[in-house]
GROMACS .gro file of C-alpha atoms in nm:
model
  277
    1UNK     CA    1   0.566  -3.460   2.643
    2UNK     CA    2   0.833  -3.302   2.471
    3UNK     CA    3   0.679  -3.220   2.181
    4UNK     CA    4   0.381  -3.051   2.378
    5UNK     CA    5   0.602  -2.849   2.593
    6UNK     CA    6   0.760  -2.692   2.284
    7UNK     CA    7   0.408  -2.593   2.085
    8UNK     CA    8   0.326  -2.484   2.419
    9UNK     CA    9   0.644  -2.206   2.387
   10UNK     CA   10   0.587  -2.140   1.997
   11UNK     CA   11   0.173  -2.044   2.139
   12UNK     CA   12   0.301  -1.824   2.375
   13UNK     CA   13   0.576  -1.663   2.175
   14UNK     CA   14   0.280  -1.647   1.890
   15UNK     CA   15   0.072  -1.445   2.102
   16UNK     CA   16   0.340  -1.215   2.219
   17UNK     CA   17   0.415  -1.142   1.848
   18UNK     CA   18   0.048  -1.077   1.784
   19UNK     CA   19   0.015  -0.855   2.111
   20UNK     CA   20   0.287  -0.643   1.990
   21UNK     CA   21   0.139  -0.631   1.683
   22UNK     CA   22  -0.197  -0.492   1.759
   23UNK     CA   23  -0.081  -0.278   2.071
   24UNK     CA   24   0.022   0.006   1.861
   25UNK     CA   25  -0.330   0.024   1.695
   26UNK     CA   26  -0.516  -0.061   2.011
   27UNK     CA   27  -0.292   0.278   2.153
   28UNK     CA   28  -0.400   0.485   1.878
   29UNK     CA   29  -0.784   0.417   1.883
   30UNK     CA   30  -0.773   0.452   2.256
   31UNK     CA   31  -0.593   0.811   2.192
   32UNK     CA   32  -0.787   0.882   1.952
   33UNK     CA   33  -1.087   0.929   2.216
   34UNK     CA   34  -0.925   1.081   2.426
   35UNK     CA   35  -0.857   1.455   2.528
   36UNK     CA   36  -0.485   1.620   2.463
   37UNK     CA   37  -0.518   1.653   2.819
   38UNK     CA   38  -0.603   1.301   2.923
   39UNK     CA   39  -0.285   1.110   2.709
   40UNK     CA   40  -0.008   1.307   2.894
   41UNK     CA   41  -0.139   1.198   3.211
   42UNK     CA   42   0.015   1.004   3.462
   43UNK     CA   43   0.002   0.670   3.438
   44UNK     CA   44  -0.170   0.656   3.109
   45UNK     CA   45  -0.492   0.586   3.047
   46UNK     CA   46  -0.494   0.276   2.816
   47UNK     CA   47  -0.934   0.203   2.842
   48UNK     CA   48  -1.164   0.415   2.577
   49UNK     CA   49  -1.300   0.776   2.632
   50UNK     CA   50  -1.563   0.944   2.516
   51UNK     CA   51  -1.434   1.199   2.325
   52UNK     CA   52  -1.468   1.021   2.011
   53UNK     CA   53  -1.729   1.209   1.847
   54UNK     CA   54  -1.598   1.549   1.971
   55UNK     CA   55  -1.259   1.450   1.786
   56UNK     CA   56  -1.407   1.357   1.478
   57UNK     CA   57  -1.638   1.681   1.465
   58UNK     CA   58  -1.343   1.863   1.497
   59UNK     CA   59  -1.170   1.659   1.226
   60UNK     CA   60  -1.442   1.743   0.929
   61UNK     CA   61  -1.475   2.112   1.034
   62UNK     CA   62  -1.139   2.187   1.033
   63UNK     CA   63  -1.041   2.528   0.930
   64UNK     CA   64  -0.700   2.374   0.767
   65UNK     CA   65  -0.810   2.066   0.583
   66UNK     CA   66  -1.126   1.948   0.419
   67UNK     CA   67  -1.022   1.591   0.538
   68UNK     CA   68  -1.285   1.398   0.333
   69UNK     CA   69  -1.182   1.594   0.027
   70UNK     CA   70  -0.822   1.477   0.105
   71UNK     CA   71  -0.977   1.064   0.173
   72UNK     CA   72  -1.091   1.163  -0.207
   73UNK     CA   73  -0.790   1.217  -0.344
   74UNK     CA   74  -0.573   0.951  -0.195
   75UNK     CA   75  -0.854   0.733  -0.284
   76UNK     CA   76  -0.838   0.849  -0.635
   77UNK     CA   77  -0.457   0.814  -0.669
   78UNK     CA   78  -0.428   0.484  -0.502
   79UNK     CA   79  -0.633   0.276  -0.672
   80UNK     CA   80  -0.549   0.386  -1.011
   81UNK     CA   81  -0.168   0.301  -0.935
   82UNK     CA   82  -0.307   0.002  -0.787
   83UNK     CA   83  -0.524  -0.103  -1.117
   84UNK     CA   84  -0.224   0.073  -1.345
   85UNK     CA   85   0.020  -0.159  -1.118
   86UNK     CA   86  -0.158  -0.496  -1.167
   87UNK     CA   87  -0.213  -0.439  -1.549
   88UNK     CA   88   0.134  -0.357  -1.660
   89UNK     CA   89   0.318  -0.574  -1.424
   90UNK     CA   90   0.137  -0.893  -1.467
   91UNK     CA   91   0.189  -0.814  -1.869
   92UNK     CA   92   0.503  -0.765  -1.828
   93UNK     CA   93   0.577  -1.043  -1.586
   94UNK     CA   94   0.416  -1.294  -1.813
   95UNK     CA   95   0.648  -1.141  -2.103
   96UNK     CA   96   0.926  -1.231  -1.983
   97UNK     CA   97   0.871  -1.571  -1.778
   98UNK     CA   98   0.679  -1.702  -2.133
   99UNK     CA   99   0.757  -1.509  -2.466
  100UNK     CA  100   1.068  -1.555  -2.683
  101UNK     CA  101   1.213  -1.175  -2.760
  102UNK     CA  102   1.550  -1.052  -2.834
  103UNK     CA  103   1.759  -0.899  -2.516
  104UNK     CA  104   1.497  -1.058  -2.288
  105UNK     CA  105   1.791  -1.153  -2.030
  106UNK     CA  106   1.946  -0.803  -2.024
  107UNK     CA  107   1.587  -0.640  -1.971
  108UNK     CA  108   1.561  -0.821  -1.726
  109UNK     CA  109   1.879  -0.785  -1.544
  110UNK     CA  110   1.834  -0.433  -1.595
  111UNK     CA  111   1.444  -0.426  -1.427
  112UNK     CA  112   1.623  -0.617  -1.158
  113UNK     CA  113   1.934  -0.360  -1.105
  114UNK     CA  114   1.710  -0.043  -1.048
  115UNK     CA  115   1.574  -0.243  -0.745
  116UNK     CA  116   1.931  -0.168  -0.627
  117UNK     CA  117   1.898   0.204  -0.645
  118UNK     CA  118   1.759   0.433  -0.345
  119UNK     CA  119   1.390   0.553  -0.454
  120UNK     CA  120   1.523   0.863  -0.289
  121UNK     CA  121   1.811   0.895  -0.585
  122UNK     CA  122   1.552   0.973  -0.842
  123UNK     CA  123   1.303   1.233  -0.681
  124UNK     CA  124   1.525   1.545  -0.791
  125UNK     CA  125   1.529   1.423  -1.179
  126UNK     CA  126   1.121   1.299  -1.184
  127UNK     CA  127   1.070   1.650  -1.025
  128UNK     CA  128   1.226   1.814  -1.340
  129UNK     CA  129   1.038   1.616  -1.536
  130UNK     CA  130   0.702   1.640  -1.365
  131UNK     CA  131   0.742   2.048  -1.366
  132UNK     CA  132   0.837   2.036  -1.752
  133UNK     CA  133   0.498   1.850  -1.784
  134UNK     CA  134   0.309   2.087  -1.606
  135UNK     CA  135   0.173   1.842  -1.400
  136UNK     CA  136   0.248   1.974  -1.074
  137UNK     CA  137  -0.071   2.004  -0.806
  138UNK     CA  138  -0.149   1.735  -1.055
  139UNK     CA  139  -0.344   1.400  -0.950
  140UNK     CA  140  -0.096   1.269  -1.243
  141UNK     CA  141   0.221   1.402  -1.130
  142UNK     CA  142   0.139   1.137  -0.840
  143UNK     CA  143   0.020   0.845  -1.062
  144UNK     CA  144   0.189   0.813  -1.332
  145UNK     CA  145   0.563   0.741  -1.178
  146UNK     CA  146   0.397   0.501  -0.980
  147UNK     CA  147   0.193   0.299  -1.288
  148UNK     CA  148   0.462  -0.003  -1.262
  149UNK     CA  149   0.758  -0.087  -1.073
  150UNK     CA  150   1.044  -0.348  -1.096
  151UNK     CA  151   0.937  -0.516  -0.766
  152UNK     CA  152   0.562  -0.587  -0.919
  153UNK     CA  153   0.699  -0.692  -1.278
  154UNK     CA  154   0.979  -0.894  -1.102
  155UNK     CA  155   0.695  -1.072  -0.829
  156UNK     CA  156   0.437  -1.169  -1.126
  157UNK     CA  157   0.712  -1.287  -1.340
  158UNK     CA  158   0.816  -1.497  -1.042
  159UNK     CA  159   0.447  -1.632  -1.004
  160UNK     CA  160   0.381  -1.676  -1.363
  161UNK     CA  161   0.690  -1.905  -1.385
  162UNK     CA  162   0.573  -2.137  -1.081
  163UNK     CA  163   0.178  -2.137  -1.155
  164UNK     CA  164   0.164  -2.126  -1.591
  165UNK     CA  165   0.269  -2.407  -1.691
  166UNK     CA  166   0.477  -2.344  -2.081
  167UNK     CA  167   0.301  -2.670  -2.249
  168UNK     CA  168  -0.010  -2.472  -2.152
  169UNK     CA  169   0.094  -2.186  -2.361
  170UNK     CA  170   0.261  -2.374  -2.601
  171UNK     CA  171  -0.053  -2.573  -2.670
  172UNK     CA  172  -0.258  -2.267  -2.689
  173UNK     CA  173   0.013  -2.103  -2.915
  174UNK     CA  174  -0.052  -2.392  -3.161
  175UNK     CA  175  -0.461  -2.357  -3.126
  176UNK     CA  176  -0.393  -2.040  -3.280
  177UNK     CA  177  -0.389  -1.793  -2.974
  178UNK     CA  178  -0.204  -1.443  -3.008
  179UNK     CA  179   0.027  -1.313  -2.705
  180UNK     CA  180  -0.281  -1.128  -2.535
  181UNK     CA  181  -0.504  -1.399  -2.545
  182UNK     CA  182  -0.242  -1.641  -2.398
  183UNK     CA  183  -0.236  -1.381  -2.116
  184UNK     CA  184  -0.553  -1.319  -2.122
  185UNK     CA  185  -0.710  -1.721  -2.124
  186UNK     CA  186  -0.401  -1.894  -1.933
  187UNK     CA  187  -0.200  -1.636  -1.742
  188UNK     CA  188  -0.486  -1.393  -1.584
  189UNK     CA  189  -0.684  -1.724  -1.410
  190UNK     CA  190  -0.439  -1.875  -1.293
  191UNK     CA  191  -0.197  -1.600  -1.106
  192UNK     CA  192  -0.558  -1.428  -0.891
  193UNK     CA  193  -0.379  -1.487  -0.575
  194UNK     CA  194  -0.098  -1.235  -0.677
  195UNK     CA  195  -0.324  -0.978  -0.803
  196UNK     CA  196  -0.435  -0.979  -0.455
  197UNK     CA  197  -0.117  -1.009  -0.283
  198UNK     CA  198   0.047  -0.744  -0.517
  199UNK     CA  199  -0.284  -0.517  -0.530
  200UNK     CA  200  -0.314  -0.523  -0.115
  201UNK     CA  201   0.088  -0.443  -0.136
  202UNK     CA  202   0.069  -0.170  -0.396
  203UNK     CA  203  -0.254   0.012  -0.264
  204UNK     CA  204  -0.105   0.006   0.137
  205UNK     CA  205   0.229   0.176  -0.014
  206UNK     CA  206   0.025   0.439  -0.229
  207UNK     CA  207  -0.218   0.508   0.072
  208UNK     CA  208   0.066   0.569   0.333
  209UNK     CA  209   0.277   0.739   0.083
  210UNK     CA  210   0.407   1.089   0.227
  211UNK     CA  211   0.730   1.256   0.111
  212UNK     CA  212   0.631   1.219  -0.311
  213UNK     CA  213   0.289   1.377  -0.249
  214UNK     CA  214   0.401   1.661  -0.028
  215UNK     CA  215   0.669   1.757  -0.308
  216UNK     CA  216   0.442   1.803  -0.577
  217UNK     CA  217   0.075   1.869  -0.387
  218UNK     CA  218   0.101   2.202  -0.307
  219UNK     CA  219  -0.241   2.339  -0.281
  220UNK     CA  220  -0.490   2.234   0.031
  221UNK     CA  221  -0.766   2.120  -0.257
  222UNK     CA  222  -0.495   1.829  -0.383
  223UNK     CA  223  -0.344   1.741  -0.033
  224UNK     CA  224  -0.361   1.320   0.053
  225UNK     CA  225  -0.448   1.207   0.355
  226UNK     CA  226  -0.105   1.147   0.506
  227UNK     CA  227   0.027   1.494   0.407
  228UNK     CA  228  -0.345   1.624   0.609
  229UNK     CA  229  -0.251   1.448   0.894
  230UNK     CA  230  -0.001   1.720   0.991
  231UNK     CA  231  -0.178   2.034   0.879
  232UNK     CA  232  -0.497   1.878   1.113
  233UNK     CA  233  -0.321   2.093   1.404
  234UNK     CA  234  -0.131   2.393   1.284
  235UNK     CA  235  -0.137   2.585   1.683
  236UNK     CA  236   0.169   2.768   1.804
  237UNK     CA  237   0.162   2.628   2.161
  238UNK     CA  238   0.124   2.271   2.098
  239UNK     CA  239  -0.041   1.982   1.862
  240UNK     CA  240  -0.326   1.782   1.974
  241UNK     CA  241  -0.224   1.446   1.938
  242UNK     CA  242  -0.565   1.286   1.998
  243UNK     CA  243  -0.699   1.476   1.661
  244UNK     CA  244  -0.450   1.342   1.491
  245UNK     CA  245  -0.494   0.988   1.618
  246UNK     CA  246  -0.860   1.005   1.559
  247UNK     CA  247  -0.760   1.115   1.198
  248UNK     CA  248  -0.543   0.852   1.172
  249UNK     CA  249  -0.778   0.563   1.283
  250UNK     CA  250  -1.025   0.721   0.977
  251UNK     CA  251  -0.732   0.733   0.762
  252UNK     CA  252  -0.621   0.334   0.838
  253UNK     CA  253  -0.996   0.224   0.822
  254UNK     CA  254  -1.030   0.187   0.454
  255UNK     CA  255  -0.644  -0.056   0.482
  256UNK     CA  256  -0.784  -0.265   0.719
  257UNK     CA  257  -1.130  -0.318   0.559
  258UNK     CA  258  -0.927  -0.408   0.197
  259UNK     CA  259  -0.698  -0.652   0.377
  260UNK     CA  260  -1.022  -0.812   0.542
  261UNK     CA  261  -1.190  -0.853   0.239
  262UNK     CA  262  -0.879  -1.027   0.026
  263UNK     CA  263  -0.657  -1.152   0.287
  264UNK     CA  264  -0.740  -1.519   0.174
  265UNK     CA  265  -0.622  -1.421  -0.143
  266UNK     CA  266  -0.287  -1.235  -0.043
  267UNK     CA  267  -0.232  -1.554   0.221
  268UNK     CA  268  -0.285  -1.763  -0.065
  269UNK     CA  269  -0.081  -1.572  -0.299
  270UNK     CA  270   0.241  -1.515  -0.036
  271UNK     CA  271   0.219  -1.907   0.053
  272UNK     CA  272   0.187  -2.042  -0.313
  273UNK     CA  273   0.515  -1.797  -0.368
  274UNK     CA  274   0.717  -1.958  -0.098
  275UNK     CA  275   0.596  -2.321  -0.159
  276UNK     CA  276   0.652  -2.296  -0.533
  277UNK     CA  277   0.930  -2.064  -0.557
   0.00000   0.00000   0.00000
């Protein structure tokens, strides 16, 4: 009886968690068909309009922002950070969880220490160095500092520890295997779950990414999506908020549909991290 009367309280406190969860997106899609008339009434209206495809005609005739040009380019950007991201931290992850090198310890004390420092510390010195380049209004003045990060070489090296076994490697070592093919034979099979879980991570954060883009995207032909949503409206008198939410709900679709398609494989890959870890 007990026992029933307390999965009966972790149920309900479940589906509060999951009603706050989805209430903010629920609020948005509901704005989003809405007129900028009809959301500051009183009460709110919290059931669909039909002002859906009225919004979105707006949206992709916009005399600010060519808003599937901007989808383009944050498409573009994202998923070669993402593909850039998965490459060079699961090589490096697996370098340092199962080759021998010289200083390997401080390397990786010192990959570990710059997750210590603000992101924010280093924009000033990576815009000097982007301008030098000539790479500003650039799609690589936006991809390149993001190819690799201590958080994804630091998660895959985790992963690699708990999932590749070292006999493994060892035995293929003495079959005659070089480094790359140990990764590429033993480490790249058997670490798929935190591809996904990394990949689903690293495209989300280069997707929703604002305040790097709007530094160094300065025409409207390079813009991303999230620095679009705010030029959607530029009037004097006031913003209309249900333009921007039906932007918005276009600009999340593409997040939701990759999590859908891989979230067995970023469950799997979170779990297997906090089992074996």
């Amino acid at each position: 009886m007990r026992n029933r009367t307390g999965r009966s309280i972790v149920y309900v406190l479940l589906l509060l968690f999951v009603g706050f969860s989805i209430f903010p997106f629920y609020w948005m899609s509901v704005i989003s068909t809405r007129t900028a008339g009809e959301i500051s009434a009183i009460p709110p209206k919290v059931f669909y309009g039909s002002r859906l495809a009225e919004n979105f005609d707006k949206i992709f005739n916009n005399e600010n922002v060519d808003f599937l040009r901007t989808m383009g380019n944050t498409a573009i950007i994202a998923v070669s950070i993402t593909v850039s991201m998965l490459l060079l931290s699961s090589l490096a992850g697996f370098a340092f969880a199962r080759l021998h090198f010289t200083g390997k310890g401080f390397m990786l004390l010192f990959v570990l220490g710059t997750l210590m420092i603000p992101a924010q510390f280093g924009i000033i010195p990576q815009y000097l160095i982007i301008t030098k380049l000539h790479w500003l209004n650039d799609y690589r003045a936006v991809i390149v500092p993001g190819m690799v990060s201590a958080f994804g070489v630091f998660f895959m090296r985790q992963y690699i520890e708990a999932s590749v076994p070292n006999e493994l490697v060892e035995a293929g070592r003495i079959d005659g295997c070089r480094n790359l093919q140990l990764y590429a034979l033993i480490a790249v099979p058997a670490i798929a779950p935190a591809y996904a879980t990394l990949g689903i991570l690293t495209f989300m954060g280069a997707w929703n990414d604002y305040l790097w883009p709007s530094i160094v995207m300065k025409s409207n032909e390079m813009l991303t999506v999230q620095v679009a949503l705010l030029r959607l409206d530029t009037s004097s008198y006031f913003q209309d908020k249900s333009l921007v939410m039906a932007a918005s709900v276009m600009a999340t679709l593409p997040l939701f549909l990759i999590f859908l398609f891989f979230n067995r494989q970023f469950i799997a890959g979170v779990t297997d991290g906090a089992v074996k870890g």
